[in-house]
XYZ file of C-alpha atoms in Angstrom:
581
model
C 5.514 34.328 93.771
C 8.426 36.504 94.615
C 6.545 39.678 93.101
C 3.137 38.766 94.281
C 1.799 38.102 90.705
C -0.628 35.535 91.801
C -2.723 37.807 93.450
C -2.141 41.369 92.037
C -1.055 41.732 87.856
C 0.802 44.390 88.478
C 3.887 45.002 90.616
C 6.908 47.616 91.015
C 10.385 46.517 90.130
C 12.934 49.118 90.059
C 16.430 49.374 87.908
C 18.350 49.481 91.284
C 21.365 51.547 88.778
C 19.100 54.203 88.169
C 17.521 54.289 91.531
C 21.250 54.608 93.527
C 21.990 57.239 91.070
C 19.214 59.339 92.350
C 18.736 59.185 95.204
C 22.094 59.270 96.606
C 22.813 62.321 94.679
C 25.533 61.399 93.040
C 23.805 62.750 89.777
C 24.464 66.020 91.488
C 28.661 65.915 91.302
C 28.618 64.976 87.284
C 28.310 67.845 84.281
C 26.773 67.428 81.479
C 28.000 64.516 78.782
C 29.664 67.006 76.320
C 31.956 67.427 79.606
C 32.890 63.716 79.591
C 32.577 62.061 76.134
C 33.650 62.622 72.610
C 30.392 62.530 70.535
C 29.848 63.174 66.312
C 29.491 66.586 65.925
C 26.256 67.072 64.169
C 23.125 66.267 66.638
C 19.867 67.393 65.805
C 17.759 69.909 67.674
C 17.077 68.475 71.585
C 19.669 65.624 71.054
C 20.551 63.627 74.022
C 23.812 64.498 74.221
C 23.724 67.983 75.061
C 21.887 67.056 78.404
C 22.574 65.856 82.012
C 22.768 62.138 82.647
C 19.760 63.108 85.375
C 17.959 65.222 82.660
C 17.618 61.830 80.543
C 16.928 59.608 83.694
C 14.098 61.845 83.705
C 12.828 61.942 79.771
C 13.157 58.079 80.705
C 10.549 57.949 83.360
C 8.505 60.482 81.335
C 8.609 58.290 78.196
C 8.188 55.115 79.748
C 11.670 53.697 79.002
C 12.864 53.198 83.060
C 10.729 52.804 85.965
C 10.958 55.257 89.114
C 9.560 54.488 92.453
C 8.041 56.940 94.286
C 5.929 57.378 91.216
C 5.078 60.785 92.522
C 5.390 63.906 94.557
C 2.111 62.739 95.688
C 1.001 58.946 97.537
C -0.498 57.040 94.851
C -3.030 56.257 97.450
C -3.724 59.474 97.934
C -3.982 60.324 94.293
C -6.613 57.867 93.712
C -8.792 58.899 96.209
C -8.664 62.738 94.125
C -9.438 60.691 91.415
C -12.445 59.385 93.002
C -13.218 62.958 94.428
C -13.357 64.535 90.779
C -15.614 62.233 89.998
C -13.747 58.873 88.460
C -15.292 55.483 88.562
C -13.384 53.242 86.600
C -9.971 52.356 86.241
C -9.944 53.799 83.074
C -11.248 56.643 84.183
C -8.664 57.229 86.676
C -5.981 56.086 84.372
C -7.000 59.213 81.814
C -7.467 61.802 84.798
C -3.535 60.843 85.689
C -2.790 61.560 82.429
C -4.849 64.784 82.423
C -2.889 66.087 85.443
C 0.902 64.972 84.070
C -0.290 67.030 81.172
C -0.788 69.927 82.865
C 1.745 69.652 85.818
C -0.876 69.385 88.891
C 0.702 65.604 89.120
C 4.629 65.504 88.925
C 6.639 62.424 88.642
C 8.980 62.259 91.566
C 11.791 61.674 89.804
C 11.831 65.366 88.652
C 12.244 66.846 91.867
C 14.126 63.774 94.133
C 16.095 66.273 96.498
C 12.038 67.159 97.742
C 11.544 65.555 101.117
C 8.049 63.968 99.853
C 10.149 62.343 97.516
C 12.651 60.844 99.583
C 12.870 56.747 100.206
C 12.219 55.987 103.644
C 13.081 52.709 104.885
C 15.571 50.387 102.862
C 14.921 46.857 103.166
C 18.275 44.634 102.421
C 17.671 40.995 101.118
C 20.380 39.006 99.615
C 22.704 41.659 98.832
C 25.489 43.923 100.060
C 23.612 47.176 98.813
C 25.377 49.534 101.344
C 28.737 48.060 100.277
C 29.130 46.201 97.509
C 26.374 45.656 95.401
C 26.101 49.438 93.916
C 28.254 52.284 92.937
C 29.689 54.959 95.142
C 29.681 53.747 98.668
C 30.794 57.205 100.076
C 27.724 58.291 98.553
C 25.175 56.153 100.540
C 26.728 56.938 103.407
C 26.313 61.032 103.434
C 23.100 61.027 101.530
C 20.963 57.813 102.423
C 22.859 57.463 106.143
C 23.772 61.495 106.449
C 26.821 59.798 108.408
C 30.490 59.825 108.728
C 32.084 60.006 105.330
C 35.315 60.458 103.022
C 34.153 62.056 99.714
C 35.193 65.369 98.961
C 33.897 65.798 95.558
C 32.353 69.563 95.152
C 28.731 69.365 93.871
C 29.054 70.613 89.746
C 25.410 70.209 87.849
C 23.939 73.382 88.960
C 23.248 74.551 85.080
C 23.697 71.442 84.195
C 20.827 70.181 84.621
C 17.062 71.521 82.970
C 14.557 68.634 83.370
C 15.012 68.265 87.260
C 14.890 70.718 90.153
C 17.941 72.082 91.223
C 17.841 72.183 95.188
C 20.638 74.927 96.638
C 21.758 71.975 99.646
C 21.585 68.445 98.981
C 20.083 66.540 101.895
C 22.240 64.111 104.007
C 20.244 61.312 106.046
C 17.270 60.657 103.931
C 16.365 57.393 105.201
C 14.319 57.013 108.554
C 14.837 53.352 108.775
C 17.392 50.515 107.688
C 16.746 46.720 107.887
C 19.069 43.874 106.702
C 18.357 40.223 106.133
C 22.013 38.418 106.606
C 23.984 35.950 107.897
C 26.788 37.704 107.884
C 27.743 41.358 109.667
C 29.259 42.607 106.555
C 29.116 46.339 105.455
C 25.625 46.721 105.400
C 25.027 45.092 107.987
C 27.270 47.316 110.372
C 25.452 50.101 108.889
C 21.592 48.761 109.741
C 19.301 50.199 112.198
C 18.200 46.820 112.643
C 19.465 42.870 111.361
C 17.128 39.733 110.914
C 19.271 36.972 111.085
C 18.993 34.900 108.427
C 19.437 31.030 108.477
C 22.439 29.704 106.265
C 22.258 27.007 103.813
C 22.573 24.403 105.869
C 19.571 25.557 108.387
C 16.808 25.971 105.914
C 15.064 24.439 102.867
C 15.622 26.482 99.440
C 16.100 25.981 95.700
C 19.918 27.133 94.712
C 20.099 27.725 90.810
C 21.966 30.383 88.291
C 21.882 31.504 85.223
C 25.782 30.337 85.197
C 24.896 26.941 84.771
C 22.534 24.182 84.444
C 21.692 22.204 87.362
C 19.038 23.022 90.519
C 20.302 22.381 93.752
C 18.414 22.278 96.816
C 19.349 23.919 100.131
C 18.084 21.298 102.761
C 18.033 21.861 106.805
C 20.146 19.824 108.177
C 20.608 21.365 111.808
C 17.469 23.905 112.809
C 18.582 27.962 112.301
C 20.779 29.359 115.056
C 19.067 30.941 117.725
C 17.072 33.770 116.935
C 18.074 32.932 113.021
C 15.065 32.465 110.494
C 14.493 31.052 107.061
C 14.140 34.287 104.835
C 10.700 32.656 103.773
C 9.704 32.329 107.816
C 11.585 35.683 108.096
C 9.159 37.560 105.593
C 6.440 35.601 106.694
C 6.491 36.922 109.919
C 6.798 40.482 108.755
C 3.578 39.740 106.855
C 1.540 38.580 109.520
C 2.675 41.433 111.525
C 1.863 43.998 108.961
C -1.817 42.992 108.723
C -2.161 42.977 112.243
C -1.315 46.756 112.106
C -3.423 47.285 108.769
C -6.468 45.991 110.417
C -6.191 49.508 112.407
C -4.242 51.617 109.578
C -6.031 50.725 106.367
C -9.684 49.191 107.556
C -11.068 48.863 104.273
C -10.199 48.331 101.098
C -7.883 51.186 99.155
C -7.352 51.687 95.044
C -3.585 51.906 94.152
C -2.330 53.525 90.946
C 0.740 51.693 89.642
C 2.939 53.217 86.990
C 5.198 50.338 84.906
C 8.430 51.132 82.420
C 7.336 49.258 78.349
C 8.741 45.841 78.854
C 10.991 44.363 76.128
C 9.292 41.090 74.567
C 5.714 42.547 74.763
C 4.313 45.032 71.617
C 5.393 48.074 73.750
C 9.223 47.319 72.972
C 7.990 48.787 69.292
C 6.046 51.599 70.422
C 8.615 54.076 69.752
C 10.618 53.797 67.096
C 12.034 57.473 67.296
C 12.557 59.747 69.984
C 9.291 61.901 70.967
C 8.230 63.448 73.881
C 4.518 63.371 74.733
C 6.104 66.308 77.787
C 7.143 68.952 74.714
C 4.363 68.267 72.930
C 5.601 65.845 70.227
C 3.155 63.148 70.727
C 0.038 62.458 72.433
C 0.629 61.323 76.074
C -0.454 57.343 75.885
C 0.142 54.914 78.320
C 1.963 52.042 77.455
C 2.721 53.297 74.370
C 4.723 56.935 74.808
C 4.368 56.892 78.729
C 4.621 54.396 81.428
C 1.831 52.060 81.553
C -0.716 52.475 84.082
C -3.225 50.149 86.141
C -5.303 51.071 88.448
C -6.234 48.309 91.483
C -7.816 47.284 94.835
C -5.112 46.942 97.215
C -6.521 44.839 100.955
C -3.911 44.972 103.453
C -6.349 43.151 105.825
C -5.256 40.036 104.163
C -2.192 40.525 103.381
C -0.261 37.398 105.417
C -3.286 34.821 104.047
C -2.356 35.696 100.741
C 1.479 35.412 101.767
C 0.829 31.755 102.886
C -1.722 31.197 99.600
C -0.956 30.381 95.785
C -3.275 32.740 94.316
C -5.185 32.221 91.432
C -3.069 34.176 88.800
C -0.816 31.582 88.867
C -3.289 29.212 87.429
C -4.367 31.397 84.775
C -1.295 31.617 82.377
C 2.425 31.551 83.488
C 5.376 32.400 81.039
C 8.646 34.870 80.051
C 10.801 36.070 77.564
C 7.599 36.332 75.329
C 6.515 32.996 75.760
C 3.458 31.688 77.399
C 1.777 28.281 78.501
C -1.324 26.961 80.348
C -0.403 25.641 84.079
C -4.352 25.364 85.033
C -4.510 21.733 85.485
C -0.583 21.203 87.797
C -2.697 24.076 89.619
C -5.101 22.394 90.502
C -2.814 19.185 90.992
C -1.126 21.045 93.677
C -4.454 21.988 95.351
C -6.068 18.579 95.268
C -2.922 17.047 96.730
C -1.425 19.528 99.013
C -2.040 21.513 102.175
C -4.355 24.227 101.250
C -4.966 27.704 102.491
C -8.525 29.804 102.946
C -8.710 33.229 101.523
C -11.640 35.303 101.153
C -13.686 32.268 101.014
C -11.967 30.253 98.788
C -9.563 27.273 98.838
C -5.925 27.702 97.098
C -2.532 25.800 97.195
C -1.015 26.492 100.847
C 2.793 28.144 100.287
C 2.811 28.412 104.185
C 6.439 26.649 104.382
C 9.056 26.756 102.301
C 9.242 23.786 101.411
C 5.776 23.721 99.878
C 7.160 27.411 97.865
C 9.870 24.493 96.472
C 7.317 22.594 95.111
C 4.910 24.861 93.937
C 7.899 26.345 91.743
C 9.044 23.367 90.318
C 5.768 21.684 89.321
C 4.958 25.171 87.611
C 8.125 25.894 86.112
C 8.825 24.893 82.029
C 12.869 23.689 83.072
C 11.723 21.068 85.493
C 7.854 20.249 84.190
C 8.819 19.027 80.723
C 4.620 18.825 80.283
C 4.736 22.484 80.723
C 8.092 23.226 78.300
C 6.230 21.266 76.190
C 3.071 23.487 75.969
C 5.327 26.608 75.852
C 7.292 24.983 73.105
C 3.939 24.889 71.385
C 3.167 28.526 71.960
C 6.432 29.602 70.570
C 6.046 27.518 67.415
C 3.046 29.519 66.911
C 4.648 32.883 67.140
C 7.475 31.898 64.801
C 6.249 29.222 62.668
C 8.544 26.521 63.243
C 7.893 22.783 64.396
C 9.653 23.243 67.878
C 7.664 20.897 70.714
C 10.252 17.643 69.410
C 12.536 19.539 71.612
C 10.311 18.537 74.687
C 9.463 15.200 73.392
C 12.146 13.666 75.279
C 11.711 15.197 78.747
C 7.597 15.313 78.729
C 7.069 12.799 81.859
C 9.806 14.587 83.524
C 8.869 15.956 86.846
C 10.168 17.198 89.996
C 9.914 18.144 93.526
C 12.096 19.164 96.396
C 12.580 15.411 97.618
C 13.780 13.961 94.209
C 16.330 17.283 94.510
C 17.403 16.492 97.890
C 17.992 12.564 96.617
C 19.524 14.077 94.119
C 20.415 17.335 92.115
C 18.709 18.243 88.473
C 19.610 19.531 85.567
C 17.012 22.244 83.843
C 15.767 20.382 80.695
C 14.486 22.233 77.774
C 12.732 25.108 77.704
C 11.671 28.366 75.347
C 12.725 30.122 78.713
C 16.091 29.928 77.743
C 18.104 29.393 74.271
C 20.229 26.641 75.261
C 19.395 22.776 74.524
C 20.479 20.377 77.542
C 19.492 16.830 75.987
C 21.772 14.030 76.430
C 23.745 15.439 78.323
C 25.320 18.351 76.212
C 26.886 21.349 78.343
C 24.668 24.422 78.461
C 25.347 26.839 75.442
C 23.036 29.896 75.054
C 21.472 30.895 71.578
C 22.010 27.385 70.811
C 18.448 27.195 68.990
C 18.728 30.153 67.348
C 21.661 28.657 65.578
C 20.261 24.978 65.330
C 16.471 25.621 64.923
C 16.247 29.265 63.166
C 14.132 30.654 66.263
C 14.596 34.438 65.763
C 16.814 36.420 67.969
C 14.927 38.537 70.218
C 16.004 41.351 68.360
C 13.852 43.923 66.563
C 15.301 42.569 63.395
C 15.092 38.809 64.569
C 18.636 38.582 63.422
C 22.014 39.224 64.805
C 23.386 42.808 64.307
C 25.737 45.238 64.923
C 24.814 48.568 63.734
C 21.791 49.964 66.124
C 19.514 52.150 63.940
C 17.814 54.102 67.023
C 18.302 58.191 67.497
C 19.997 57.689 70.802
C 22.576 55.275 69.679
C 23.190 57.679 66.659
C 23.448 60.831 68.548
C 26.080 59.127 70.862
C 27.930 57.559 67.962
C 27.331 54.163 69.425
C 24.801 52.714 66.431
C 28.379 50.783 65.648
C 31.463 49.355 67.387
C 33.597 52.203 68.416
C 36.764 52.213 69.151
C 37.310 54.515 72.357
C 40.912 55.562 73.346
C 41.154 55.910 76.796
C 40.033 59.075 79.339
C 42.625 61.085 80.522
C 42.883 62.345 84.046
C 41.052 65.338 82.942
C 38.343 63.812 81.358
C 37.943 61.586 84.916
C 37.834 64.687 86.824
C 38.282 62.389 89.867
C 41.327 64.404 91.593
C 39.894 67.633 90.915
C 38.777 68.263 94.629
C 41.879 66.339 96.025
C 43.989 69.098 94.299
C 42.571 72.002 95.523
C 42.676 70.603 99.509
C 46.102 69.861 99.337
C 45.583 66.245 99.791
C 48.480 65.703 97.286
C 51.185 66.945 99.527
C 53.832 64.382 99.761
C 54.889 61.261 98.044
C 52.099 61.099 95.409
C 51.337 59.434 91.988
C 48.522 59.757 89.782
C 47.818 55.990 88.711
C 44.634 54.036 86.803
C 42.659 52.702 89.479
C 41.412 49.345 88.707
C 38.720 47.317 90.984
C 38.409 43.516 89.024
C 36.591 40.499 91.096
C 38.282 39.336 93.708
C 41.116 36.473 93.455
C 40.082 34.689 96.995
C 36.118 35.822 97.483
C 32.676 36.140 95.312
C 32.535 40.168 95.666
C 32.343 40.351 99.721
C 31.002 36.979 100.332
C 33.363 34.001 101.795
C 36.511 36.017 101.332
C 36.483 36.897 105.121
C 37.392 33.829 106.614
C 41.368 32.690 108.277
C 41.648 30.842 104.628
C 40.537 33.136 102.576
C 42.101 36.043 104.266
C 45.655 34.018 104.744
C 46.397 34.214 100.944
C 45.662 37.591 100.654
C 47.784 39.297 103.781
C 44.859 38.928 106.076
C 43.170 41.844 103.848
C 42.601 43.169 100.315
C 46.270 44.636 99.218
C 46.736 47.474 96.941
C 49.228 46.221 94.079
C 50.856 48.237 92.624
C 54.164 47.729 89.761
C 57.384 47.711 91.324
C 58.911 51.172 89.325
C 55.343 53.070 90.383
C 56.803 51.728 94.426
C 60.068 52.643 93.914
C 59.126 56.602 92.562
C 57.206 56.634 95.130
C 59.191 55.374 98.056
C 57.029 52.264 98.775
C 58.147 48.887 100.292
C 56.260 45.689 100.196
C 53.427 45.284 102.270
C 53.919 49.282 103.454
C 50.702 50.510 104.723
C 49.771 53.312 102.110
C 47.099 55.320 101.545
C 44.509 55.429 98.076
C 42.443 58.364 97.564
C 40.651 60.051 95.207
C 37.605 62.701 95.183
C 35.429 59.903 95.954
C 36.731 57.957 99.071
C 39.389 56.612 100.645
C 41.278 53.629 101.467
C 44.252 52.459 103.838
C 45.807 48.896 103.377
C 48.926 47.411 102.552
C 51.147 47.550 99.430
C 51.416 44.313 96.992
C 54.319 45.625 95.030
C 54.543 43.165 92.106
C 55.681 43.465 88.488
C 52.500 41.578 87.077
C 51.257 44.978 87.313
C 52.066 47.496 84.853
C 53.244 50.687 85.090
C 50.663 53.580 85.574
C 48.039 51.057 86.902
C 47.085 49.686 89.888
C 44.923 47.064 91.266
C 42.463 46.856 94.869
C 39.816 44.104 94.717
C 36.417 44.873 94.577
C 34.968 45.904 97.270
C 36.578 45.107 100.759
C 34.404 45.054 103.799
C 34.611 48.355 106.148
C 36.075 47.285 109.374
């Protein structure tokens, strides 16, 4: 539901790591690894080592082993309809003539060239995060490259010849997004930094399912008082953005347009064996294949017309076959279950399961989902024991009739039972322990051995000496080059210590989220201290709770001194990531 994978089979997700890295340039203030790491000294020709960390995000696009959105320099709308123009018909035939022009550079991926304006991200749409703040790395960095505002880094730009697999623009551009939305309840960091907020309805204001990997139960999220104000459920929220979108494509997009969608090789599926050694299709080592030694690619009709019906509609590739982690079962007849019973929604002619509220999103989830169906874990149980041979479906036996919806939640909260999804076993009340049947049933580990191991035969973990456990003394100051720029602008005038700079959860808040209220706040000074060991204060003239300042190339920060001698010496401690103010 979340990715749209009832209606369309394909979908882009994006390592948000990789992503950050780009775009915001910061790729562009690093050298090359042999700058940085200690590495074995023999590497074959064109080993990874000897490159950029942006010249293998690259190779990784190219091969297939990260996704990269924008796909190209070009619209992938736009590329289909050249397709079309030279004369390709089928998907397949599109598919090949993508290939054909990646082969011989008229089609570049974007990621090769992401300082190019038509490569830039536009409009950055915040949901359930702290992306500007908290939730990535280097916040100075979003702010001069994605915001092109005020900002405090002063790190000089280093990976001109560097870097060979991207272009190498002579000024970095500041301000490359036109737009900034953010879904909250809160006016943190992000927030603050938004061209526009949706105010989002809290837990207590709107009807949701509340569950972790970090344990075992499913809560529910129930509306007890209606949202405040202008405040929306973020299903109503993106609902309404929906239905407003296909008002506008009724004018923008009028008929139907073919998409070309590029995908990363996904782990559990054959691709995660496709390469077992390094080869570029791009040098001429291979043959270019998708989905084998290049991203995947599908090829698909795209109707923005319809866009909010389908929002509000199960679609039908949810009744087809539902499953993860390399297991699969058959939800056709709880599909139709759902449809016979519920609300239900016209699209195109045709009747599916209505998902117009949220609370019937809540249902449709749980009566499709193997940890609270046990009919379903039961199938999928089934499917597994056919991939690896083992009797396995006894494991469901005991939670078959089990089902739920978002009223027996709200009566009461759930556990997950068992399910292939996961590797823990939840029965009788035993406490949630993952790879437990691996260790009690001999399912293989989702390894490529199907065992547990330590040494990583693979040519990248080689060349980096990381096939084994290594130990790794620890980086100098040199080796951090993160004072380099501080030193040459004088900013080290004065009372001034080089220390380790540490940035560990925070004691009184879940990264920036409830740490900002009069409780929270009280037994922490009223903000996030810098602690520091008493000798370090003394040396450097400090007194307890002293407002000081912390700065490297990167940023900087003013707060007040926890001088305490749980600290050690050399070391010092600000929790991660405080809230601008």
């Amino acid at each position: 539901i979340a990715f749209a994978k009832d209606w369309y089979p394909a979908s882009r997700l994006q390592n948000a790591p990789s992503w950050h890295y780009v775009n915001t340039d910061q790729w562009r203030y690093e050298k090359s690894y042999l700058d940085y790491h200690v590495v074995p000294e023999k590497q074959p020709e064109g080993s990874l080592v000897e490159e950029h960390t942006m010249d293998v995000q690259v190779r990784a696009v190219r091969n297939g082993w990260l996704p990269f959105y924008p796909q190209f320099t070009k619209s992938s709308l736009e590329l289909a309809k050249e397709a079309k123009r030279a004369g390709c018909k089928t998907p397949q035939e599109i598919s090949d003539w993508v290939v054909a022009g990646l082969k011989d550079r008229k089609i570049r991926f974007a990621v090769e060239d992401p300082d190019a304006e038509e490569c830039w991200p536009r409009i950055f749409f915040m949901w359930r995060g702290n992306a500007l703040m908290s939730s990535a790395k280097g916040h100075e960095y979003f702010l001069k490259h994605y915001l092109g505002t005020h900002n405090n880094t002063i790190a000089e730009e280093v990976a001109e010849g560097h870097v060979t697999e991207v272009d190498w623009r002579k000024i970095a551009p500041q301000g490359k997004l036109d737009l900034v939305v953010d879904l909250n309840f809160r006016m943190d960091t992000s927030a603050l930094y938004s061209d526009i907020v949706l105010p989002a309805a809290t837990w207590y204001e709107k009807a949701d399912l509340n569950s972790t990997d970090m344990h075992s139960f499913i809560h529910p999220l129930s509306e007890a008082v209606p949202p405040c104000w202008e405040s929306k459920s973020d299903w109503d929220i993106f609902r309404a953005i929906a239905k407003k979108f296909t008002e506008f494509s009724k004018k923008h997009f009028p008929e139907p347009v073919t998409d070309i969608v590029t995908s990363a090789l996904a782990h559990d599926s054959p691709a995660e064996v496709a390469q077992p050694v390094i080869k570029d299709w791009f040098r001429g080592e291979c043959e270019a294949i998708p989905g084998k030694t290049m991203p995947g690619i599908a090829v698909m009709e795209r109707d923005y017309r319809n866009v909010y019906e389908k929002y509000i509609a199960l679609g039908p590739g949810a009744r087809t076959k539902l499953g993860a982690h390399g297991t699969s079962y058959d939800p056709s007849d709880f599909y139709d279950e759902l449809k016979r019973t519920g609300r239900r929604k016209v699209v195109d002619g045709q009747e599916y399961p209505s998902l117009e509220n949220a609370v019937e999103v809540c249902d449709a989830i749980l009566k499709l989902a193997t940890v609270s169906n046990g009919e379903l874990a039961h199938r999928s149980y089934k499917n597994l024991e056919e991939r690896v041979g083992l009797s396995l479906a006894d494991l469901a036996d005991g939670n078959r009739s089990v089902r739920m919806s978002y009223k027996d939640l709200q009566s009461q909260p759930r556990r997950l039972i068992n399910s292939p999804m996961w590797s823990g076993l939840t029965d009788h009340g035993r406490t949630y322990s993952p790879f437990t049947y691996q260790v009690e049933r001999l399912v293989p580990w989702r390894t490529l051995t199907g065992r547990q191991h330590l040494y990583l035969d693979h040519d990248a973990y080689i060349q980096f000496g990381e096939h084994v456990p290594t130990y790794k003394p620890k980086p100098n100051a040199h080796q951090y080059a993160d004072m380099d720029a501080s030193e040459k602008t004088g900013e080290n005038k004065g009372a001034v210590k080089m220390l380790n700079f540490l940035t560990p959860h925070g004691k009184w808040h879940i990264h920036s989220t409830y740490g900002d209220n009069a409780r929270m706040t009280t037994l922490s000074r009223g903000c996030e201290p810098f602690w520091i060991n008493e000798k370090d204060a003394e040396e450097l003239g400090i007194v307890d709770n002293e407002w000081v300042e912390v700065f490297n190339d990167h940023g900087v920060v003013v707060t007040r001194a926890n001088v305490s001698c749980r600290i050690p010496k050399g070391i010092c401690i600000i929790y991660h990531s405080p809230e601008r103010t």
